[in-house]
PDB file of N, CA and C in Angstrom:
ATOM      1  N   UNK A   1      30.475  27.289 -17.906  1.00  0.00           N
ATOM      2  CA  UNK A   1      31.304  26.949 -19.026  1.00  0.00           C
ATOM      3  C   UNK A   1      31.472  25.436 -19.152  1.00  0.00           C
ATOM      4  N   UNK A   2      31.555  24.702 -18.044  1.00  0.00           N
ATOM      5  CA  UNK A   2      31.808  23.261 -18.110  1.00  0.00           C
ATOM      6  C   UNK A   2      30.760  22.489 -18.915  1.00  0.00           C
ATOM      7  N   UNK A   3      29.457  22.806 -18.847  1.00  0.00           N
ATOM      8  CA  UNK A   3      28.496  22.000 -19.615  1.00  0.00           C
ATOM      9  C   UNK A   3      28.742  21.989 -21.126  1.00  0.00           C
ATOM     10  N   UNK A   4      29.443  23.003 -21.658  1.00  0.00           N
ATOM     11  CA  UNK A   4      29.727  23.025 -23.091  1.00  0.00           C
ATOM     12  C   UNK A   4      31.123  22.502 -23.413  1.00  0.00           C
ATOM     13  N   UNK A   5      31.870  22.030 -22.397  1.00  0.00           N
ATOM     14  CA  UNK A   5      33.259  21.602 -22.593  1.00  0.00           C
ATOM     15  C   UNK A   5      33.331  20.295 -23.374  1.00  0.00           C
ATOM     16  N   UNK A   6      34.370  20.178 -24.198  1.00  0.00           N
ATOM     17  CA  UNK A   6      34.657  18.928 -24.907  1.00  0.00           C
ATOM     18  C   UNK A   6      35.621  18.071 -24.108  1.00  0.00           C
ATOM     19  N   UNK A   7      36.383  18.695 -23.207  1.00  0.00           N
ATOM     20  CA  UNK A   7      37.290  18.012 -22.299  1.00  0.00           C
ATOM     21  C   UNK A   7      37.633  18.986 -21.179  1.00  0.00           C
ATOM     22  N   UNK A   8      38.245  18.478 -20.117  1.00  0.00           N
ATOM     23  CA  UNK A   8      38.659  19.329 -19.002  1.00  0.00           C
ATOM     24  C   UNK A   8      40.151  19.176 -18.759  1.00  0.00           C
ATOM     25  N   UNK A   9      40.797  20.248 -18.354  1.00  0.00           N
ATOM     26  CA  UNK A   9      42.188  20.252 -17.915  1.00  0.00           C
ATOM     27  C   UNK A   9      42.179  20.731 -16.477  1.00  0.00           C
ATOM     28  N   UNK A  10      42.676  19.886 -15.558  1.00  0.00           N
ATOM     29  CA  UNK A  10      42.678  20.264 -14.142  1.00  0.00           C
ATOM     30  C   UNK A  10      43.695  19.431 -13.369  1.00  0.00           C
ATOM     31  N   UNK A  11      43.776  19.677 -12.050  1.00  0.00           N
ATOM     32  CA  UNK A  11      44.768  19.014 -11.204  1.00  0.00           C
ATOM     33  C   UNK A  11      44.271  17.703 -10.599  1.00  0.00           C
ATOM     34  N   UNK A  12      43.203  17.150 -11.115  1.00  0.00           N
ATOM     35  CA  UNK A  12      42.675  15.844 -10.691  1.00  0.00           C
ATOM     36  C   UNK A  12      42.098  15.873  -9.284  1.00  0.00           C
ATOM     37  N   UNK A  13      41.518  16.997  -8.911  1.00  0.00           N
ATOM     38  CA  UNK A  13      40.813  17.006  -7.628  1.00  0.00           C
ATOM     39  C   UNK A  13      39.575  16.121  -7.780  1.00  0.00           C
ATOM     40  N   UNK A  14      39.165  15.456  -6.714  1.00  0.00           N
ATOM     41  CA  UNK A  14      37.968  14.614  -6.811  1.00  0.00           C
ATOM     42  C   UNK A  14      36.747  15.391  -7.310  1.00  0.00           C
ATOM     43  N   UNK A  15      36.618  16.637  -6.888  1.00  0.00           N
ATOM     44  CA  UNK A  15      35.453  17.431  -7.302  1.00  0.00           C
ATOM     45  C   UNK A  15      35.455  17.696  -8.808  1.00  0.00           C
ATOM     46  N   UNK A  16      36.602  18.122  -9.346  1.00  0.00           N
ATOM     47  CA  UNK A  16      36.665  18.383 -10.791  1.00  0.00           C
ATOM     48  C   UNK A  16      36.539  17.096 -11.588  1.00  0.00           C
ATOM     49  N   UNK A  17      37.125  16.010 -11.083  1.00  0.00           N
ATOM     50  CA  UNK A  17      36.999  14.726 -11.772  1.00  0.00           C
ATOM     51  C   UNK A  17      35.534  14.301 -11.811  1.00  0.00           C
ATOM     52  N   UNK A  18      34.826  14.508 -10.699  1.00  0.00           N
ATOM     53  CA  UNK A  18      33.403  14.160 -10.655  1.00  0.00           C
ATOM     54  C   UNK A  18      32.612  15.001 -11.656  1.00  0.00           C
ATOM     55  N   UNK A  19      32.962  16.269 -11.790  1.00  0.00           N
ATOM     56  CA  UNK A  19      32.288  17.121 -12.776  1.00  0.00           C
ATOM     57  C   UNK A  19      32.542  16.578 -14.176  1.00  0.00           C
ATOM     58  N   UNK A  20      33.795  16.239 -14.467  1.00  0.00           N
ATOM     59  CA  UNK A  20      34.132  15.693 -15.782  1.00  0.00           C
ATOM     60  C   UNK A  20      33.426  14.376 -16.056  1.00  0.00           C
ATOM     61  N   UNK A  21      33.370  13.515 -15.040  1.00  0.00           N
ATOM     62  CA  UNK A  21      32.666  12.237 -15.196  1.00  0.00           C
ATOM     63  C   UNK A  21      31.185  12.491 -15.440  1.00  0.00           C
ATOM     64  N   UNK A  22      30.614  13.398 -14.660  1.00  0.00           N
ATOM     65  CA  UNK A  22      29.202  13.715 -14.831  1.00  0.00           C
ATOM     66  C   UNK A  22      28.890  14.259 -16.214  1.00  0.00           C
ATOM     67  N   UNK A  23      29.817  15.039 -16.760  1.00  0.00           N
ATOM     68  CA  UNK A  23      29.628  15.597 -18.098  1.00  0.00           C
ATOM     69  C   UNK A  23      29.933  14.584 -19.197  1.00  0.00           C
ATOM     70  N   UNK A  24      30.661  13.524 -18.823  1.00  0.00           N
ATOM     71  CA  UNK A  24      31.036  12.518 -19.816  1.00  0.00           C
ATOM     72  C   UNK A  24      32.089  13.007 -20.784  1.00  0.00           C
ATOM     73  N   UNK A  25      33.031  13.823 -20.281  1.00  0.00           N
ATOM     74  CA  UNK A  25      34.092  14.345 -21.141  1.00  0.00           C
ATOM     75  C   UNK A  25      35.443  13.801 -20.671  1.00  0.00           C
ATOM     76  N   UNK A  26      36.378  13.580 -21.607  1.00  0.00           N
ATOM     77  CA  UNK A  26      37.718  13.161 -21.212  1.00  0.00           C
ATOM     78  C   UNK A  26      38.441  14.295 -20.491  1.00  0.00           C
ATOM     79  N   UNK A  27      39.461  13.921 -19.715  1.00  0.00           N
ATOM     80  CA  UNK A  27      40.124  14.898 -18.863  1.00  0.00           C
ATOM     81  C   UNK A  27      41.641  14.805 -18.985  1.00  0.00           C
ATOM     82  N   UNK A  28      42.302  15.961 -19.091  1.00  0.00           N
ATOM     83  CA  UNK A  28      43.761  16.057 -18.973  1.00  0.00           C
ATOM     84  C   UNK A  28      44.047  16.391 -17.517  1.00  0.00           C
ATOM     85  N   UNK A  29      44.968  15.638 -16.916  1.00  0.00           N
ATOM     86  CA  UNK A  29      45.160  15.717 -15.468  1.00  0.00           C
ATOM     87  C   UNK A  29      46.601  16.057 -15.119  1.00  0.00           C
ATOM     88  N   UNK A  30      46.774  17.012 -14.230  1.00  0.00           N
ATOM     89  CA  UNK A  30      48.086  17.422 -13.731  1.00  0.00           C
ATOM     90  C   UNK A  30      48.072  17.319 -12.201  1.00  0.00           C
ATOM     91  N   UNK A  31      48.147  16.109 -11.645  1.00  0.00           N
ATOM     92  CA  UNK A  31      47.999  15.946 -10.194  1.00  0.00           C
ATOM     93  C   UNK A  31      49.207  16.466  -9.410  1.00  0.00           C
ATOM     94  N   UNK A  32      48.912  16.999  -8.204  1.00  0.00           N
ATOM     95  CA  UNK A  32      49.944  17.515  -7.301  1.00  0.00           C
ATOM     96  C   UNK A  32      50.188  16.601  -6.104  1.00  0.00           C
ATOM     97  N   UNK A  33      49.147  15.989  -5.562  1.00  0.00           N
ATOM     98  CA  UNK A  33      49.305  15.271  -4.293  1.00  0.00           C
ATOM     99  C   UNK A  33      48.810  13.831  -4.421  1.00  0.00           C
ATOM    100  N   UNK A  34      48.872  13.096  -3.313  1.00  0.00           N
ATOM    101  CA  UNK A  34      48.519  11.671  -3.329  1.00  0.00           C
ATOM    102  C   UNK A  34      47.074  11.460  -3.761  1.00  0.00           C
ATOM    103  N   UNK A  35      46.164  12.244  -3.213  1.00  0.00           N
ATOM    104  CA  UNK A  35      44.753  12.094  -3.566  1.00  0.00           C
ATOM    105  C   UNK A  35      44.532  12.352  -5.060  1.00  0.00           C
ATOM    106  N   UNK A  36      45.129  13.405  -5.565  1.00  0.00           N
ATOM    107  CA  UNK A  36      44.977  13.738  -6.985  1.00  0.00           C
ATOM    108  C   UNK A  36      45.649  12.683  -7.865  1.00  0.00           C
ATOM    109  N   UNK A  37      46.769  12.131  -7.405  1.00  0.00           N
ATOM    110  CA  UNK A  37      47.420  11.054  -8.157  1.00  0.00           C
ATOM    111  C   UNK A  37      46.509   9.839  -8.265  1.00  0.00           C
ATOM    112  N   UNK A  38      45.815   9.510  -7.180  1.00  0.00           N
ATOM    113  CA  UNK A  38      44.891   8.372  -7.205  1.00  0.00           C
ATOM    114  C   UNK A  38      43.748   8.624  -8.190  1.00  0.00           C
ATOM    115  N   UNK A  39      43.223   9.834  -8.194  1.00  0.00           N
ATOM    116  CA  UNK A  39      42.142  10.193  -9.121  1.00  0.00           C
ATOM    117  C   UNK A  39      42.650  10.104 -10.565  1.00  0.00           C
ATOM    118  N   UNK A  40      43.837  10.646 -10.821  1.00  0.00           N
ATOM    119  CA  UNK A  40      44.400  10.621 -12.176  1.00  0.00           C
ATOM    120  C   UNK A  40      44.638   9.179 -12.631  1.00  0.00           C
ATOM    121  N   UNK A  41      45.146   8.347 -11.729  1.00  0.00           N
ATOM    122  CA  UNK A  41      45.374   6.938 -12.071  1.00  0.00           C
ATOM    123  C   UNK A  41      44.071   6.245 -12.435  1.00  0.00           C
ATOM    124  N   UNK A  42      43.007   6.508 -11.664  1.00  0.00           N
ATOM    125  CA  UNK A  42      41.712   5.879 -11.919  1.00  0.00           C
ATOM    126  C   UNK A  42      41.157   6.301 -13.279  1.00  0.00           C
ATOM    127  N   UNK A  43      41.194   7.585 -13.575  1.00  0.00           N
ATOM    128  CA  UNK A  43      40.659   8.058 -14.853  1.00  0.00           C
ATOM    129  C   UNK A  43      41.474   7.526 -16.031  1.00  0.00           C
ATOM    130  N   UNK A  44      42.781   7.442 -15.850  1.00  0.00           N
ATOM    131  CA  UNK A  44      43.613   6.899 -16.928  1.00  0.00           C
ATOM    132  C   UNK A  44      43.354   5.400 -17.098  1.00  0.00           C
ATOM    133  N   UNK A  45      43.147   4.683 -15.993  1.00  0.00           N
ATOM    134  CA  UNK A  45      42.848   3.248 -16.058  1.00  0.00           C
ATOM    135  C   UNK A  45      41.565   2.992 -16.844  1.00  0.00           C
ATOM    136  N   UNK A  46      40.587   3.870 -16.696  1.00  0.00           N
ATOM    137  CA  UNK A  46      39.329   3.742 -17.438  1.00  0.00           C
ATOM    138  C   UNK A  46      39.424   4.359 -18.832  1.00  0.00           C
ATOM    139  N   UNK A  47      40.602   4.831 -19.198  1.00  0.00           N
ATOM    140  CA  UNK A  47      40.823   5.477 -20.484  1.00  0.00           C
ATOM    141  C   UNK A  47      39.852   6.647 -20.696  1.00  0.00           C
ATOM    142  N   UNK A  48      39.597   7.359 -19.597  1.00  0.00           N
ATOM    143  CA  UNK A  48      38.720   8.527 -19.654  1.00  0.00           C
ATOM    144  C   UNK A  48      39.501   9.802 -19.350  1.00  0.00           C
ATOM    145  N   UNK A  49      40.818   9.654 -19.218  1.00  0.00           N
ATOM    146  CA  UNK A  49      41.655  10.808 -18.928  1.00  0.00           C
ATOM    147  C   UNK A  49      43.084  10.528 -19.318  1.00  0.00           C
ATOM    148  N   UNK A  50      43.873  11.598 -19.386  1.00  0.00           N
ATOM    149  CA  UNK A  50      45.275  11.501 -19.753  1.00  0.00           C
ATOM    150  C   UNK A  50      46.085  12.247 -18.705  1.00  0.00           C
ATOM    151  N   UNK A  51      46.991  11.530 -18.067  1.00  0.00           N
ATOM    152  CA  UNK A  51      47.774  12.078 -16.973  1.00  0.00           C
ATOM    153  C   UNK A  51      49.066  12.719 -17.495  1.00  0.00           C
ATOM    154  N   UNK A  52      49.357  13.900 -16.973  1.00  0.00           N
ATOM    155  CA  UNK A  52      50.597  14.605 -17.278  1.00  0.00           C
ATOM    156  C   UNK A  52      51.317  14.886 -15.959  1.00  0.00           C
ATOM    157  N   UNK A  53      52.617  15.002 -16.012  1.00  0.00           N
ATOM    158  CA  UNK A  53      53.372  15.351 -14.813  1.00  0.00           C
ATOM    159  C   UNK A  53      53.295  16.847 -14.573  1.00  0.00           C
ATOM    160  N   UNK A  54      53.219  17.228 -13.289  1.00  0.00           N
ATOM    161  CA  UNK A  54      53.244  18.644 -12.945  1.00  0.00           C
ATOM    162  C   UNK A  54      54.580  19.196 -13.432  1.00  0.00           C
ATOM    163  N   UNK A  55      54.547  20.366 -13.988  1.00  0.00           N
ATOM    164  CA  UNK A  55      55.753  20.975 -14.520  1.00  0.00           C
ATOM    165  C   UNK A  55      55.975  20.670 -15.990  1.00  0.00           C
ATOM    166  N   UNK A  56      55.046  19.927 -16.584  1.00  0.00           N
ATOM    167  CA  UNK A  56      55.143  19.638 -18.014  1.00  0.00           C
ATOM    168  C   UNK A  56      55.086  20.952 -18.785  1.00  0.00           C
ATOM    169  N   UNK A  57      55.934  21.078 -19.782  1.00  0.00           N
ATOM    170  CA  UNK A  57      55.946  22.285 -20.606  1.00  0.00           C
ATOM    171  C   UNK A  57      54.592  22.476 -21.298  1.00  0.00           C
ATOM    172  N   UNK A  58      54.251  23.702 -21.632  1.00  0.00           N
ATOM    173  CA  UNK A  58      52.948  23.979 -22.258  1.00  0.00           C
ATOM    174  C   UNK A  58      52.695  23.231 -23.566  1.00  0.00           C
ATOM    175  N   UNK A  59      53.727  23.000 -24.367  1.00  0.00           N
ATOM    176  CA  UNK A  59      53.506  22.340 -25.661  1.00  0.00           C
ATOM    177  C   UNK A  59      52.990  20.908 -25.474  1.00  0.00           C
ATOM    178  N   UNK A  60      53.604  20.083 -24.608  1.00  0.00           N
ATOM    179  CA  UNK A  60      53.035  18.748 -24.386  1.00  0.00           C
ATOM    180  C   UNK A  60      51.632  18.794 -23.774  1.00  0.00           C
ATOM    181  N   UNK A  61      51.349  19.792 -22.947  1.00  0.00           N
ATOM    182  CA  UNK A  61      49.997  19.931 -22.386  1.00  0.00           C
ATOM    183  C   UNK A  61      49.009  20.195 -23.517  1.00  0.00           C
ATOM    184  N   UNK A  62      49.365  21.104 -24.416  1.00  0.00           N
ATOM    185  CA  UNK A  62      48.492  21.408 -25.564  1.00  0.00           C
ATOM    186  C   UNK A  62      48.322  20.173 -26.443  1.00  0.00           C
ATOM    187  N   UNK A  63      49.410  19.425 -26.662  1.00  0.00           N
ATOM    188  CA  UNK A  63      49.324  18.191 -27.458  1.00  0.00           C
ATOM    189  C   UNK A  63      48.380  17.188 -26.805  1.00  0.00           C
ATOM    190  N   UNK A  64      48.464  17.048 -25.477  1.00  0.00           N
ATOM    191  CA  UNK A  64      47.596  16.118 -24.758  1.00  0.00           C
ATOM    192  C   UNK A  64      46.134  16.535 -24.896  1.00  0.00           C
ATOM    193  N   UNK A  65      45.874  17.823 -24.822  1.00  0.00           N
ATOM    194  CA  UNK A  65      44.495  18.289 -24.974  1.00  0.00           C
ATOM    195  C   UNK A  65      43.973  18.005 -26.378  1.00  0.00           C
ATOM    196  N   UNK A  66      44.803  18.193 -27.382  1.00  0.00           N
ATOM    197  CA  UNK A  66      44.381  17.881 -28.749  1.00  0.00           C
ATOM    198  C   UNK A  66      44.130  16.382 -28.927  1.00  0.00           C
ATOM    199  N   UNK A  67      44.980  15.545 -28.311  1.00  0.00           N
ATOM    200  CA  UNK A  67      44.772  14.091 -28.382  1.00  0.00           C
ATOM    201  C   UNK A  67      43.436  13.709 -27.754  1.00  0.00           C
ATOM    202  N   UNK A  68      43.132  14.316 -26.609  1.00  0.00           N
ATOM    203  CA  UNK A  68      41.847  14.030 -25.960  1.00  0.00           C
ATOM    204  C   UNK A  68      40.687  14.437 -26.847  1.00  0.00           C
ATOM    205  N   UNK A  69      40.811  15.600 -27.437  1.00  0.00           N
ATOM    206  CA  UNK A  69      39.733  16.132 -28.272  1.00  0.00           C
ATOM    207  C   UNK A  69      39.497  15.244 -29.489  1.00  0.00           C
ATOM    208  N   UNK A  70      40.574  14.643 -30.007  1.00  0.00           N
ATOM    209  CA  UNK A  70      40.483  13.848 -31.232  1.00  0.00           C
ATOM    210  C   UNK A  70      40.328  12.355 -30.988  1.00  0.00           C
ATOM    211  N   UNK A  71      40.553  11.899 -29.764  1.00  0.00           N
ATOM    212  CA  UNK A  71      40.547  10.468 -29.471  1.00  0.00           C
ATOM    213  C   UNK A  71      39.123   9.998 -29.182  1.00  0.00           C
ATOM    214  N   UNK A  72      38.490   9.418 -30.171  1.00  0.00           N
ATOM    215  CA  UNK A  72      37.101   8.985 -30.034  1.00  0.00           C
ATOM    216  C   UNK A  72      36.943   7.920 -28.951  1.00  0.00           C
ATOM    217  N   UNK A  73      37.941   7.050 -28.791  1.00  0.00           N
ATOM    218  CA  UNK A  73      37.862   6.022 -27.740  1.00  0.00           C
ATOM    219  C   UNK A  73      37.759   6.657 -26.361  1.00  0.00           C
ATOM    220  N   UNK A  74      38.587   7.667 -26.086  1.00  0.00           N
ATOM    221  CA  UNK A  74      38.536   8.306 -24.778  1.00  0.00           C
ATOM    222  C   UNK A  74      37.223   9.065 -24.588  1.00  0.00           C
ATOM    223  N   UNK A  75      36.738   9.678 -25.632  1.00  0.00           N
ATOM    224  CA  UNK A  75      35.446  10.374 -25.535  1.00  0.00           C
ATOM    225  C   UNK A  75      34.346   9.357 -25.217  1.00  0.00           C
ATOM    226  N   UNK A  76      34.330   8.241 -25.936  1.00  0.00           N
ATOM    227  CA  UNK A  76      33.311   7.214 -25.700  1.00  0.00           C
ATOM    228  C   UNK A  76      33.465   6.592 -24.318  1.00  0.00           C
ATOM    229  N   UNK A  77      34.694   6.355 -23.877  1.00  0.00           N
ATOM    230  CA  UNK A  77      34.913   5.793 -22.545  1.00  0.00           C
ATOM    231  C   UNK A  77      34.450   6.753 -21.457  1.00  0.00           C
ATOM    232  N   UNK A  78      34.711   8.043 -21.633  1.00  0.00           N
ATOM    233  CA  UNK A  78      34.257   9.039 -20.659  1.00  0.00           C
ATOM    234  C   UNK A  78      32.730   9.074 -20.605  1.00  0.00           C
ATOM    235  N   UNK A  79      32.086   8.997 -21.754  1.00  0.00           N
ATOM    236  CA  UNK A  79      30.620   8.991 -21.786  1.00  0.00           C
ATOM    237  C   UNK A  79      30.065   7.714 -21.161  1.00  0.00           C
ATOM    238  N   UNK A  80      30.713   6.581 -21.428  1.00  0.00           N
ATOM    239  CA  UNK A  80      30.285   5.302 -20.857  1.00  0.00           C
ATOM    240  C   UNK A  80      30.423   5.335 -19.332  1.00  0.00           C
ATOM    241  N   UNK A  81      31.549   5.833 -18.828  1.00  0.00           N
ATOM    242  CA  UNK A  81      31.750   5.937 -17.387  1.00  0.00           C
ATOM    243  C   UNK A  81      30.672   6.808 -16.756  1.00  0.00           C
ATOM    244  N   UNK A  82      30.346   7.908 -17.411  1.00  0.00           N
ATOM    245  CA  UNK A  82      29.301   8.795 -16.913  1.00  0.00           C
ATOM    246  C   UNK A  82      27.955   8.075 -16.831  1.00  0.00           C
ATOM    247  N   UNK A  83      27.613   7.335 -17.881  1.00  0.00           N
ATOM    248  CA  UNK A  83      26.327   6.606 -17.884  1.00  0.00           C
ATOM    249  C   UNK A  83      26.299   5.520 -16.817  1.00  0.00           C
ATOM    250  N   UNK A  84      27.408   4.786 -16.657  1.00  0.00           N
ATOM    251  CA  UNK A  84      27.453   3.701 -15.682  1.00  0.00           C
ATOM    252  C   UNK A  84      27.325   4.239 -14.256  1.00  0.00           C
ATOM    253  N   UNK A  85      28.000   5.335 -13.960  1.00  0.00           N
ATOM    254  CA  UNK A  85      27.911   5.904 -12.617  1.00  0.00           C
ATOM    255  C   UNK A  85      26.530   6.491 -12.356  1.00  0.00           C
ATOM    256  N   UNK A  86      25.892   7.009 -13.390  1.00  0.00           N
ATOM    257  CA  UNK A  86      24.548   7.562 -13.225  1.00  0.00           C
ATOM    258  C   UNK A  86      23.536   6.472 -12.871  1.00  0.00           C
ATOM    259  N   UNK A  87      23.822   5.229 -13.264  1.00  0.00           N
ATOM    260  CA  UNK A  87      22.917   4.118 -12.970  1.00  0.00           C
ATOM    261  C   UNK A  87      23.052   3.607 -11.535  1.00  0.00           C
ATOM    262  N   UNK A  88      24.147   3.983 -10.860  1.00  0.00           N
ATOM    263  CA  UNK A  88      24.373   3.509  -9.505  1.00  0.00           C
ATOM    264  C   UNK A  88      23.433   4.222  -8.534  1.00  0.00           C
ATOM    265  N   UNK A  89      22.817   3.466  -7.625  1.00  0.00           N
ATOM    266  CA  UNK A  89      21.966   4.137  -6.636  1.00  0.00           C
ATOM    267  C   UNK A  89      22.823   4.956  -5.682  1.00  0.00           C
ATOM    268  N   UNK A  90      22.322   6.096  -5.260  1.00  0.00           N
ATOM    269  CA  UNK A  90      23.098   6.906  -4.311  1.00  0.00           C
ATOM    270  C   UNK A  90      23.260   6.156  -2.994  1.00  0.00           C
ATOM    271  N   UNK A  91      24.452   6.162  -2.477  1.00  0.00           N
ATOM    272  CA  UNK A  91      24.757   5.523  -1.203  1.00  0.00           C
ATOM    273  C   UNK A  91      25.487   6.541  -0.351  1.00  0.00           C
ATOM    274  N   UNK A  92      25.049   6.714   0.901  1.00  0.00           N
ATOM    275  CA  UNK A  92      25.790   7.647   1.758  1.00  0.00           C
ATOM    276  C   UNK A  92      27.265   7.249   1.826  1.00  0.00           C
ATOM    277  N   UNK A  93      28.112   8.240   1.841  1.00  0.00           N
ATOM    278  CA  UNK A  93      29.559   7.998   1.793  1.00  0.00           C
ATOM    279  C   UNK A  93      30.023   7.109   2.932  1.00  0.00           C
ATOM    280  N   UNK A  94      29.466   7.281   4.115  1.00  0.00           N
ATOM    281  CA  UNK A  94      29.928   6.487   5.251  1.00  0.00           C
ATOM    282  C   UNK A  94      29.663   4.998   5.020  1.00  0.00           C
ATOM    283  N   UNK A  95      28.550   4.666   4.400  1.00  0.00           N
ATOM    284  CA  UNK A  95      28.260   3.254   4.112  1.00  0.00           C
ATOM    285  C   UNK A  95      29.276   2.680   3.137  1.00  0.00           C
ATOM    286  N   UNK A  96      29.657   3.446   2.132  1.00  0.00           N
ATOM    287  CA  UNK A  96      30.670   2.979   1.173  1.00  0.00           C
ATOM    288  C   UNK A  96      32.023   2.818   1.854  1.00  0.00           C
ATOM    289  N   UNK A  97      32.373   3.750   2.740  1.00  0.00           N
ATOM    290  CA  UNK A  97      33.657   3.667   3.422  1.00  0.00           C
ATOM    291  C   UNK A  97      33.706   2.468   4.347  1.00  0.00           C
ATOM    292  N   UNK A  98      32.626   2.202   5.074  1.00  0.00           N
ATOM    293  CA  UNK A  98      32.593   1.043   5.963  1.00  0.00           C
ATOM    294  C   UNK A  98      32.662  -0.249   5.154  1.00  0.00           C
ATOM    295  N   UNK A  99      31.910  -0.324   4.058  1.00  0.00           N
ATOM    296  CA  UNK A  99      31.937  -1.532   3.221  1.00  0.00           C
ATOM    297  C   UNK A  99      33.336  -1.769   2.674  1.00  0.00           C
ATOM    298  N   UNK A 100      34.000  -0.707   2.237  1.00  0.00           N
ATOM    299  CA  UNK A 100      35.362  -0.860   1.692  1.00  0.00           C
ATOM    300  C   UNK A 100      36.335  -1.271   2.792  1.00  0.00           C
ATOM    301  N   UNK A 101      36.202  -0.690   3.971  1.00  0.00           N
ATOM    302  CA  UNK A 101      37.069  -1.066   5.084  1.00  0.00           C
ATOM    303  C   UNK A 101      36.889  -2.523   5.451  1.00  0.00           C
ATOM    304  N   UNK A 102      35.638  -2.988   5.418  1.00  0.00           N
ATOM    305  CA  UNK A 102      35.380  -4.412   5.687  1.00  0.00           C
ATOM    306  C   UNK A 102      36.001  -5.308   4.632  1.00  0.00           C
ATOM    307  N   UNK A 103      35.918  -4.894   3.360  1.00  0.00           N
ATOM    308  CA  UNK A 103      36.555  -5.658   2.278  1.00  0.00           C
ATOM    309  C   UNK A 103      38.061  -5.754   2.500  1.00  0.00           C
ATOM    310  N   UNK A 104      38.675  -4.636   2.842  1.00  0.00           N
ATOM    311  CA  UNK A 104      40.114  -4.612   3.053  1.00  0.00           C
ATOM    312  C   UNK A 104      40.520  -5.454   4.262  1.00  0.00           C
ATOM    313  N   UNK A 105      39.699  -5.392   5.308  1.00  0.00           N
ATOM    314  CA  UNK A 105      40.005  -6.165   6.530  1.00  0.00           C
ATOM    315  C   UNK A 105      39.875  -7.661   6.268  1.00  0.00           C
ATOM    316  N   UNK A 106      38.979  -8.047   5.359  1.00  0.00           N
ATOM    317  CA  UNK A 106      38.768  -9.468   5.063  1.00  0.00           C
ATOM    318  C   UNK A 106      39.927 -10.042   4.237  1.00  0.00           C
ATOM    319  N   UNK A 107      40.711  -9.160   3.678  1.00  0.00           N
ATOM    320  CA  UNK A 107      41.875  -9.627   2.954  1.00  0.00           C
ATOM    321  C   UNK A 107      41.684  -9.644   1.511  1.00  0.00           C
TER     322      UNK A 107
END
Protein backbone atom coordinates (compact mmCIF):
# COMPACT_ATOMS: atom_id res chain seq x y z
CA UNK A 1 0.00 0.00 0.00
CA UNK A 2 2.82 2.47 0.79
CA UNK A 3 4.10 2.82 -2.82
CA UNK A 4 0.76 4.39 -3.82
CA UNK A 5 0.55 6.66 -0.73
CA UNK A 6 0.32 10.44 -1.06
CA UNK A 7 1.46 10.85 2.56
CA UNK A 8 2.05 8.72 5.65
CA UNK A 9 0.65 8.93 9.18
CA UNK A 10 2.77 7.16 11.79
CA UNK A 11 4.56 7.42 15.15
CA UNK A 12 7.86 8.64 13.63
CA UNK A 13 9.75 5.39 13.96
CA UNK A 14 13.03 5.56 12.04
CA UNK A 15 11.89 2.67 9.84
CA UNK A 16 8.59 4.30 8.81
CA UNK A 17 10.29 7.67 8.36
CA UNK A 18 12.85 6.01 6.08
CA UNK A 19 10.02 4.45 4.05
CA UNK A 20 8.35 7.85 3.73
CA UNK A 21 11.63 9.50 2.74
CA UNK A 22 12.30 6.77 0.21
CA UNK A 23 8.85 7.26 -1.28
CA UNK A 24 9.25 11.03 -1.27
CA UNK A 25 5.95 11.64 0.50
CA UNK A 26 5.19 14.07 3.34
CA UNK A 27 4.49 12.55 6.74
CA UNK A 28 2.14 13.26 9.66
CA UNK A 29 3.96 12.26 12.83
CA UNK A 30 2.69 11.31 16.29
CA UNK A 31 5.90 10.52 18.23
CA UNK A 32 5.83 8.65 21.57
CA UNK A 33 9.46 8.48 22.72
CA UNK A 34 12.78 10.32 22.50
CA UNK A 35 13.91 8.56 19.33
CA UNK A 36 10.61 9.22 17.58
CA UNK A 37 10.66 12.85 18.76
CA UNK A 38 14.09 13.29 17.16
CA UNK A 39 12.83 11.79 13.88
CA UNK A 40 9.71 14.01 13.94
CA UNK A 41 11.83 17.10 14.64
CA UNK A 42 14.15 16.29 11.72
CA UNK A 43 11.32 15.76 9.24
CA UNK A 44 9.58 18.94 10.36
CA UNK A 45 12.87 20.88 10.10
CA UNK A 46 13.15 19.77 6.47
CA UNK A 47 9.49 20.69 5.96
CA UNK A 48 8.83 17.12 4.87
CA UNK A 49 6.55 16.26 7.77
CA UNK A 50 4.07 17.69 10.24
CA UNK A 51 4.37 16.85 13.92
CA UNK A 52 1.33 16.30 16.13
CA UNK A 53 1.21 15.62 19.85
CA UNK A 54 0.22 12.14 20.98
CA UNK A 55 -3.35 12.27 22.18
CA UNK A 56 -4.37 14.84 19.58
CA UNK A 57 -8.07 14.56 18.82
CA UNK A 58 -8.98 12.92 15.50
CA UNK A 59 -10.23 16.15 13.89
CA UNK A 60 -6.84 17.96 14.11
CA UNK A 61 -5.14 14.76 12.87
CA UNK A 62 -7.47 14.70 9.85
CA UNK A 63 -6.84 18.43 9.28
CA UNK A 64 -3.07 17.84 9.38
CA UNK A 65 -3.36 15.05 6.83
CA UNK A 66 -5.38 17.28 4.51
CA UNK A 67 -2.79 20.07 4.89
CA UNK A 68 -0.04 17.63 3.94
CA UNK A 69 -1.99 16.39 0.96
CA UNK A 70 -2.61 19.95 -0.26
CA UNK A 71 0.71 21.57 0.68
CA UNK A 72 2.78 21.53 -2.50
CA UNK A 73 5.86 22.85 -0.66
CA UNK A 74 5.89 19.88 1.71
CA UNK A 75 5.32 17.45 -1.15
CA UNK A 76 8.21 19.00 -3.10
CA UNK A 77 10.45 19.07 -0.01
CA UNK A 78 9.72 15.40 0.69
CA UNK A 79 10.56 14.51 -2.91
CA UNK A 80 13.74 16.63 -2.79
CA UNK A 81 14.85 14.95 0.46
CA UNK A 82 14.25 11.56 -1.13
CA UNK A 83 16.35 12.46 -4.20
CA UNK A 84 19.18 13.93 -2.12
CA UNK A 85 19.42 10.88 0.14
CA UNK A 86 19.33 8.57 -2.87
CA UNK A 87 22.46 10.32 -4.18
CA UNK A 88 24.41 9.56 -1.00
CA UNK A 89 26.76 6.59 -1.24
CA UNK A 90 25.88 3.79 1.15
CA UNK A 91 28.04 3.88 4.26
CA UNK A 92 28.03 1.18 6.92
CA UNK A 93 26.26 2.48 10.01
CA UNK A 94 29.25 1.95 12.27
CA UNK A 95 31.39 4.25 10.12
CA UNK A 96 28.76 7.00 10.33
CA UNK A 97 28.46 6.55 14.10
CA UNK A 98 32.22 6.73 14.62
CA UNK A 99 32.52 9.81 12.37
CA UNK A 100 29.70 11.53 14.28
CA UNK A 101 31.23 10.62 17.64
CA UNK A 102 34.54 12.09 16.49
CA UNK A 103 32.77 15.29 15.39
CA UNK A 104 31.08 15.59 18.77
CA UNK A 105 34.31 14.88 20.65
CA UNK A 106 36.12 17.59 18.65
CA UNK A 107 33.64 20.11 19.93
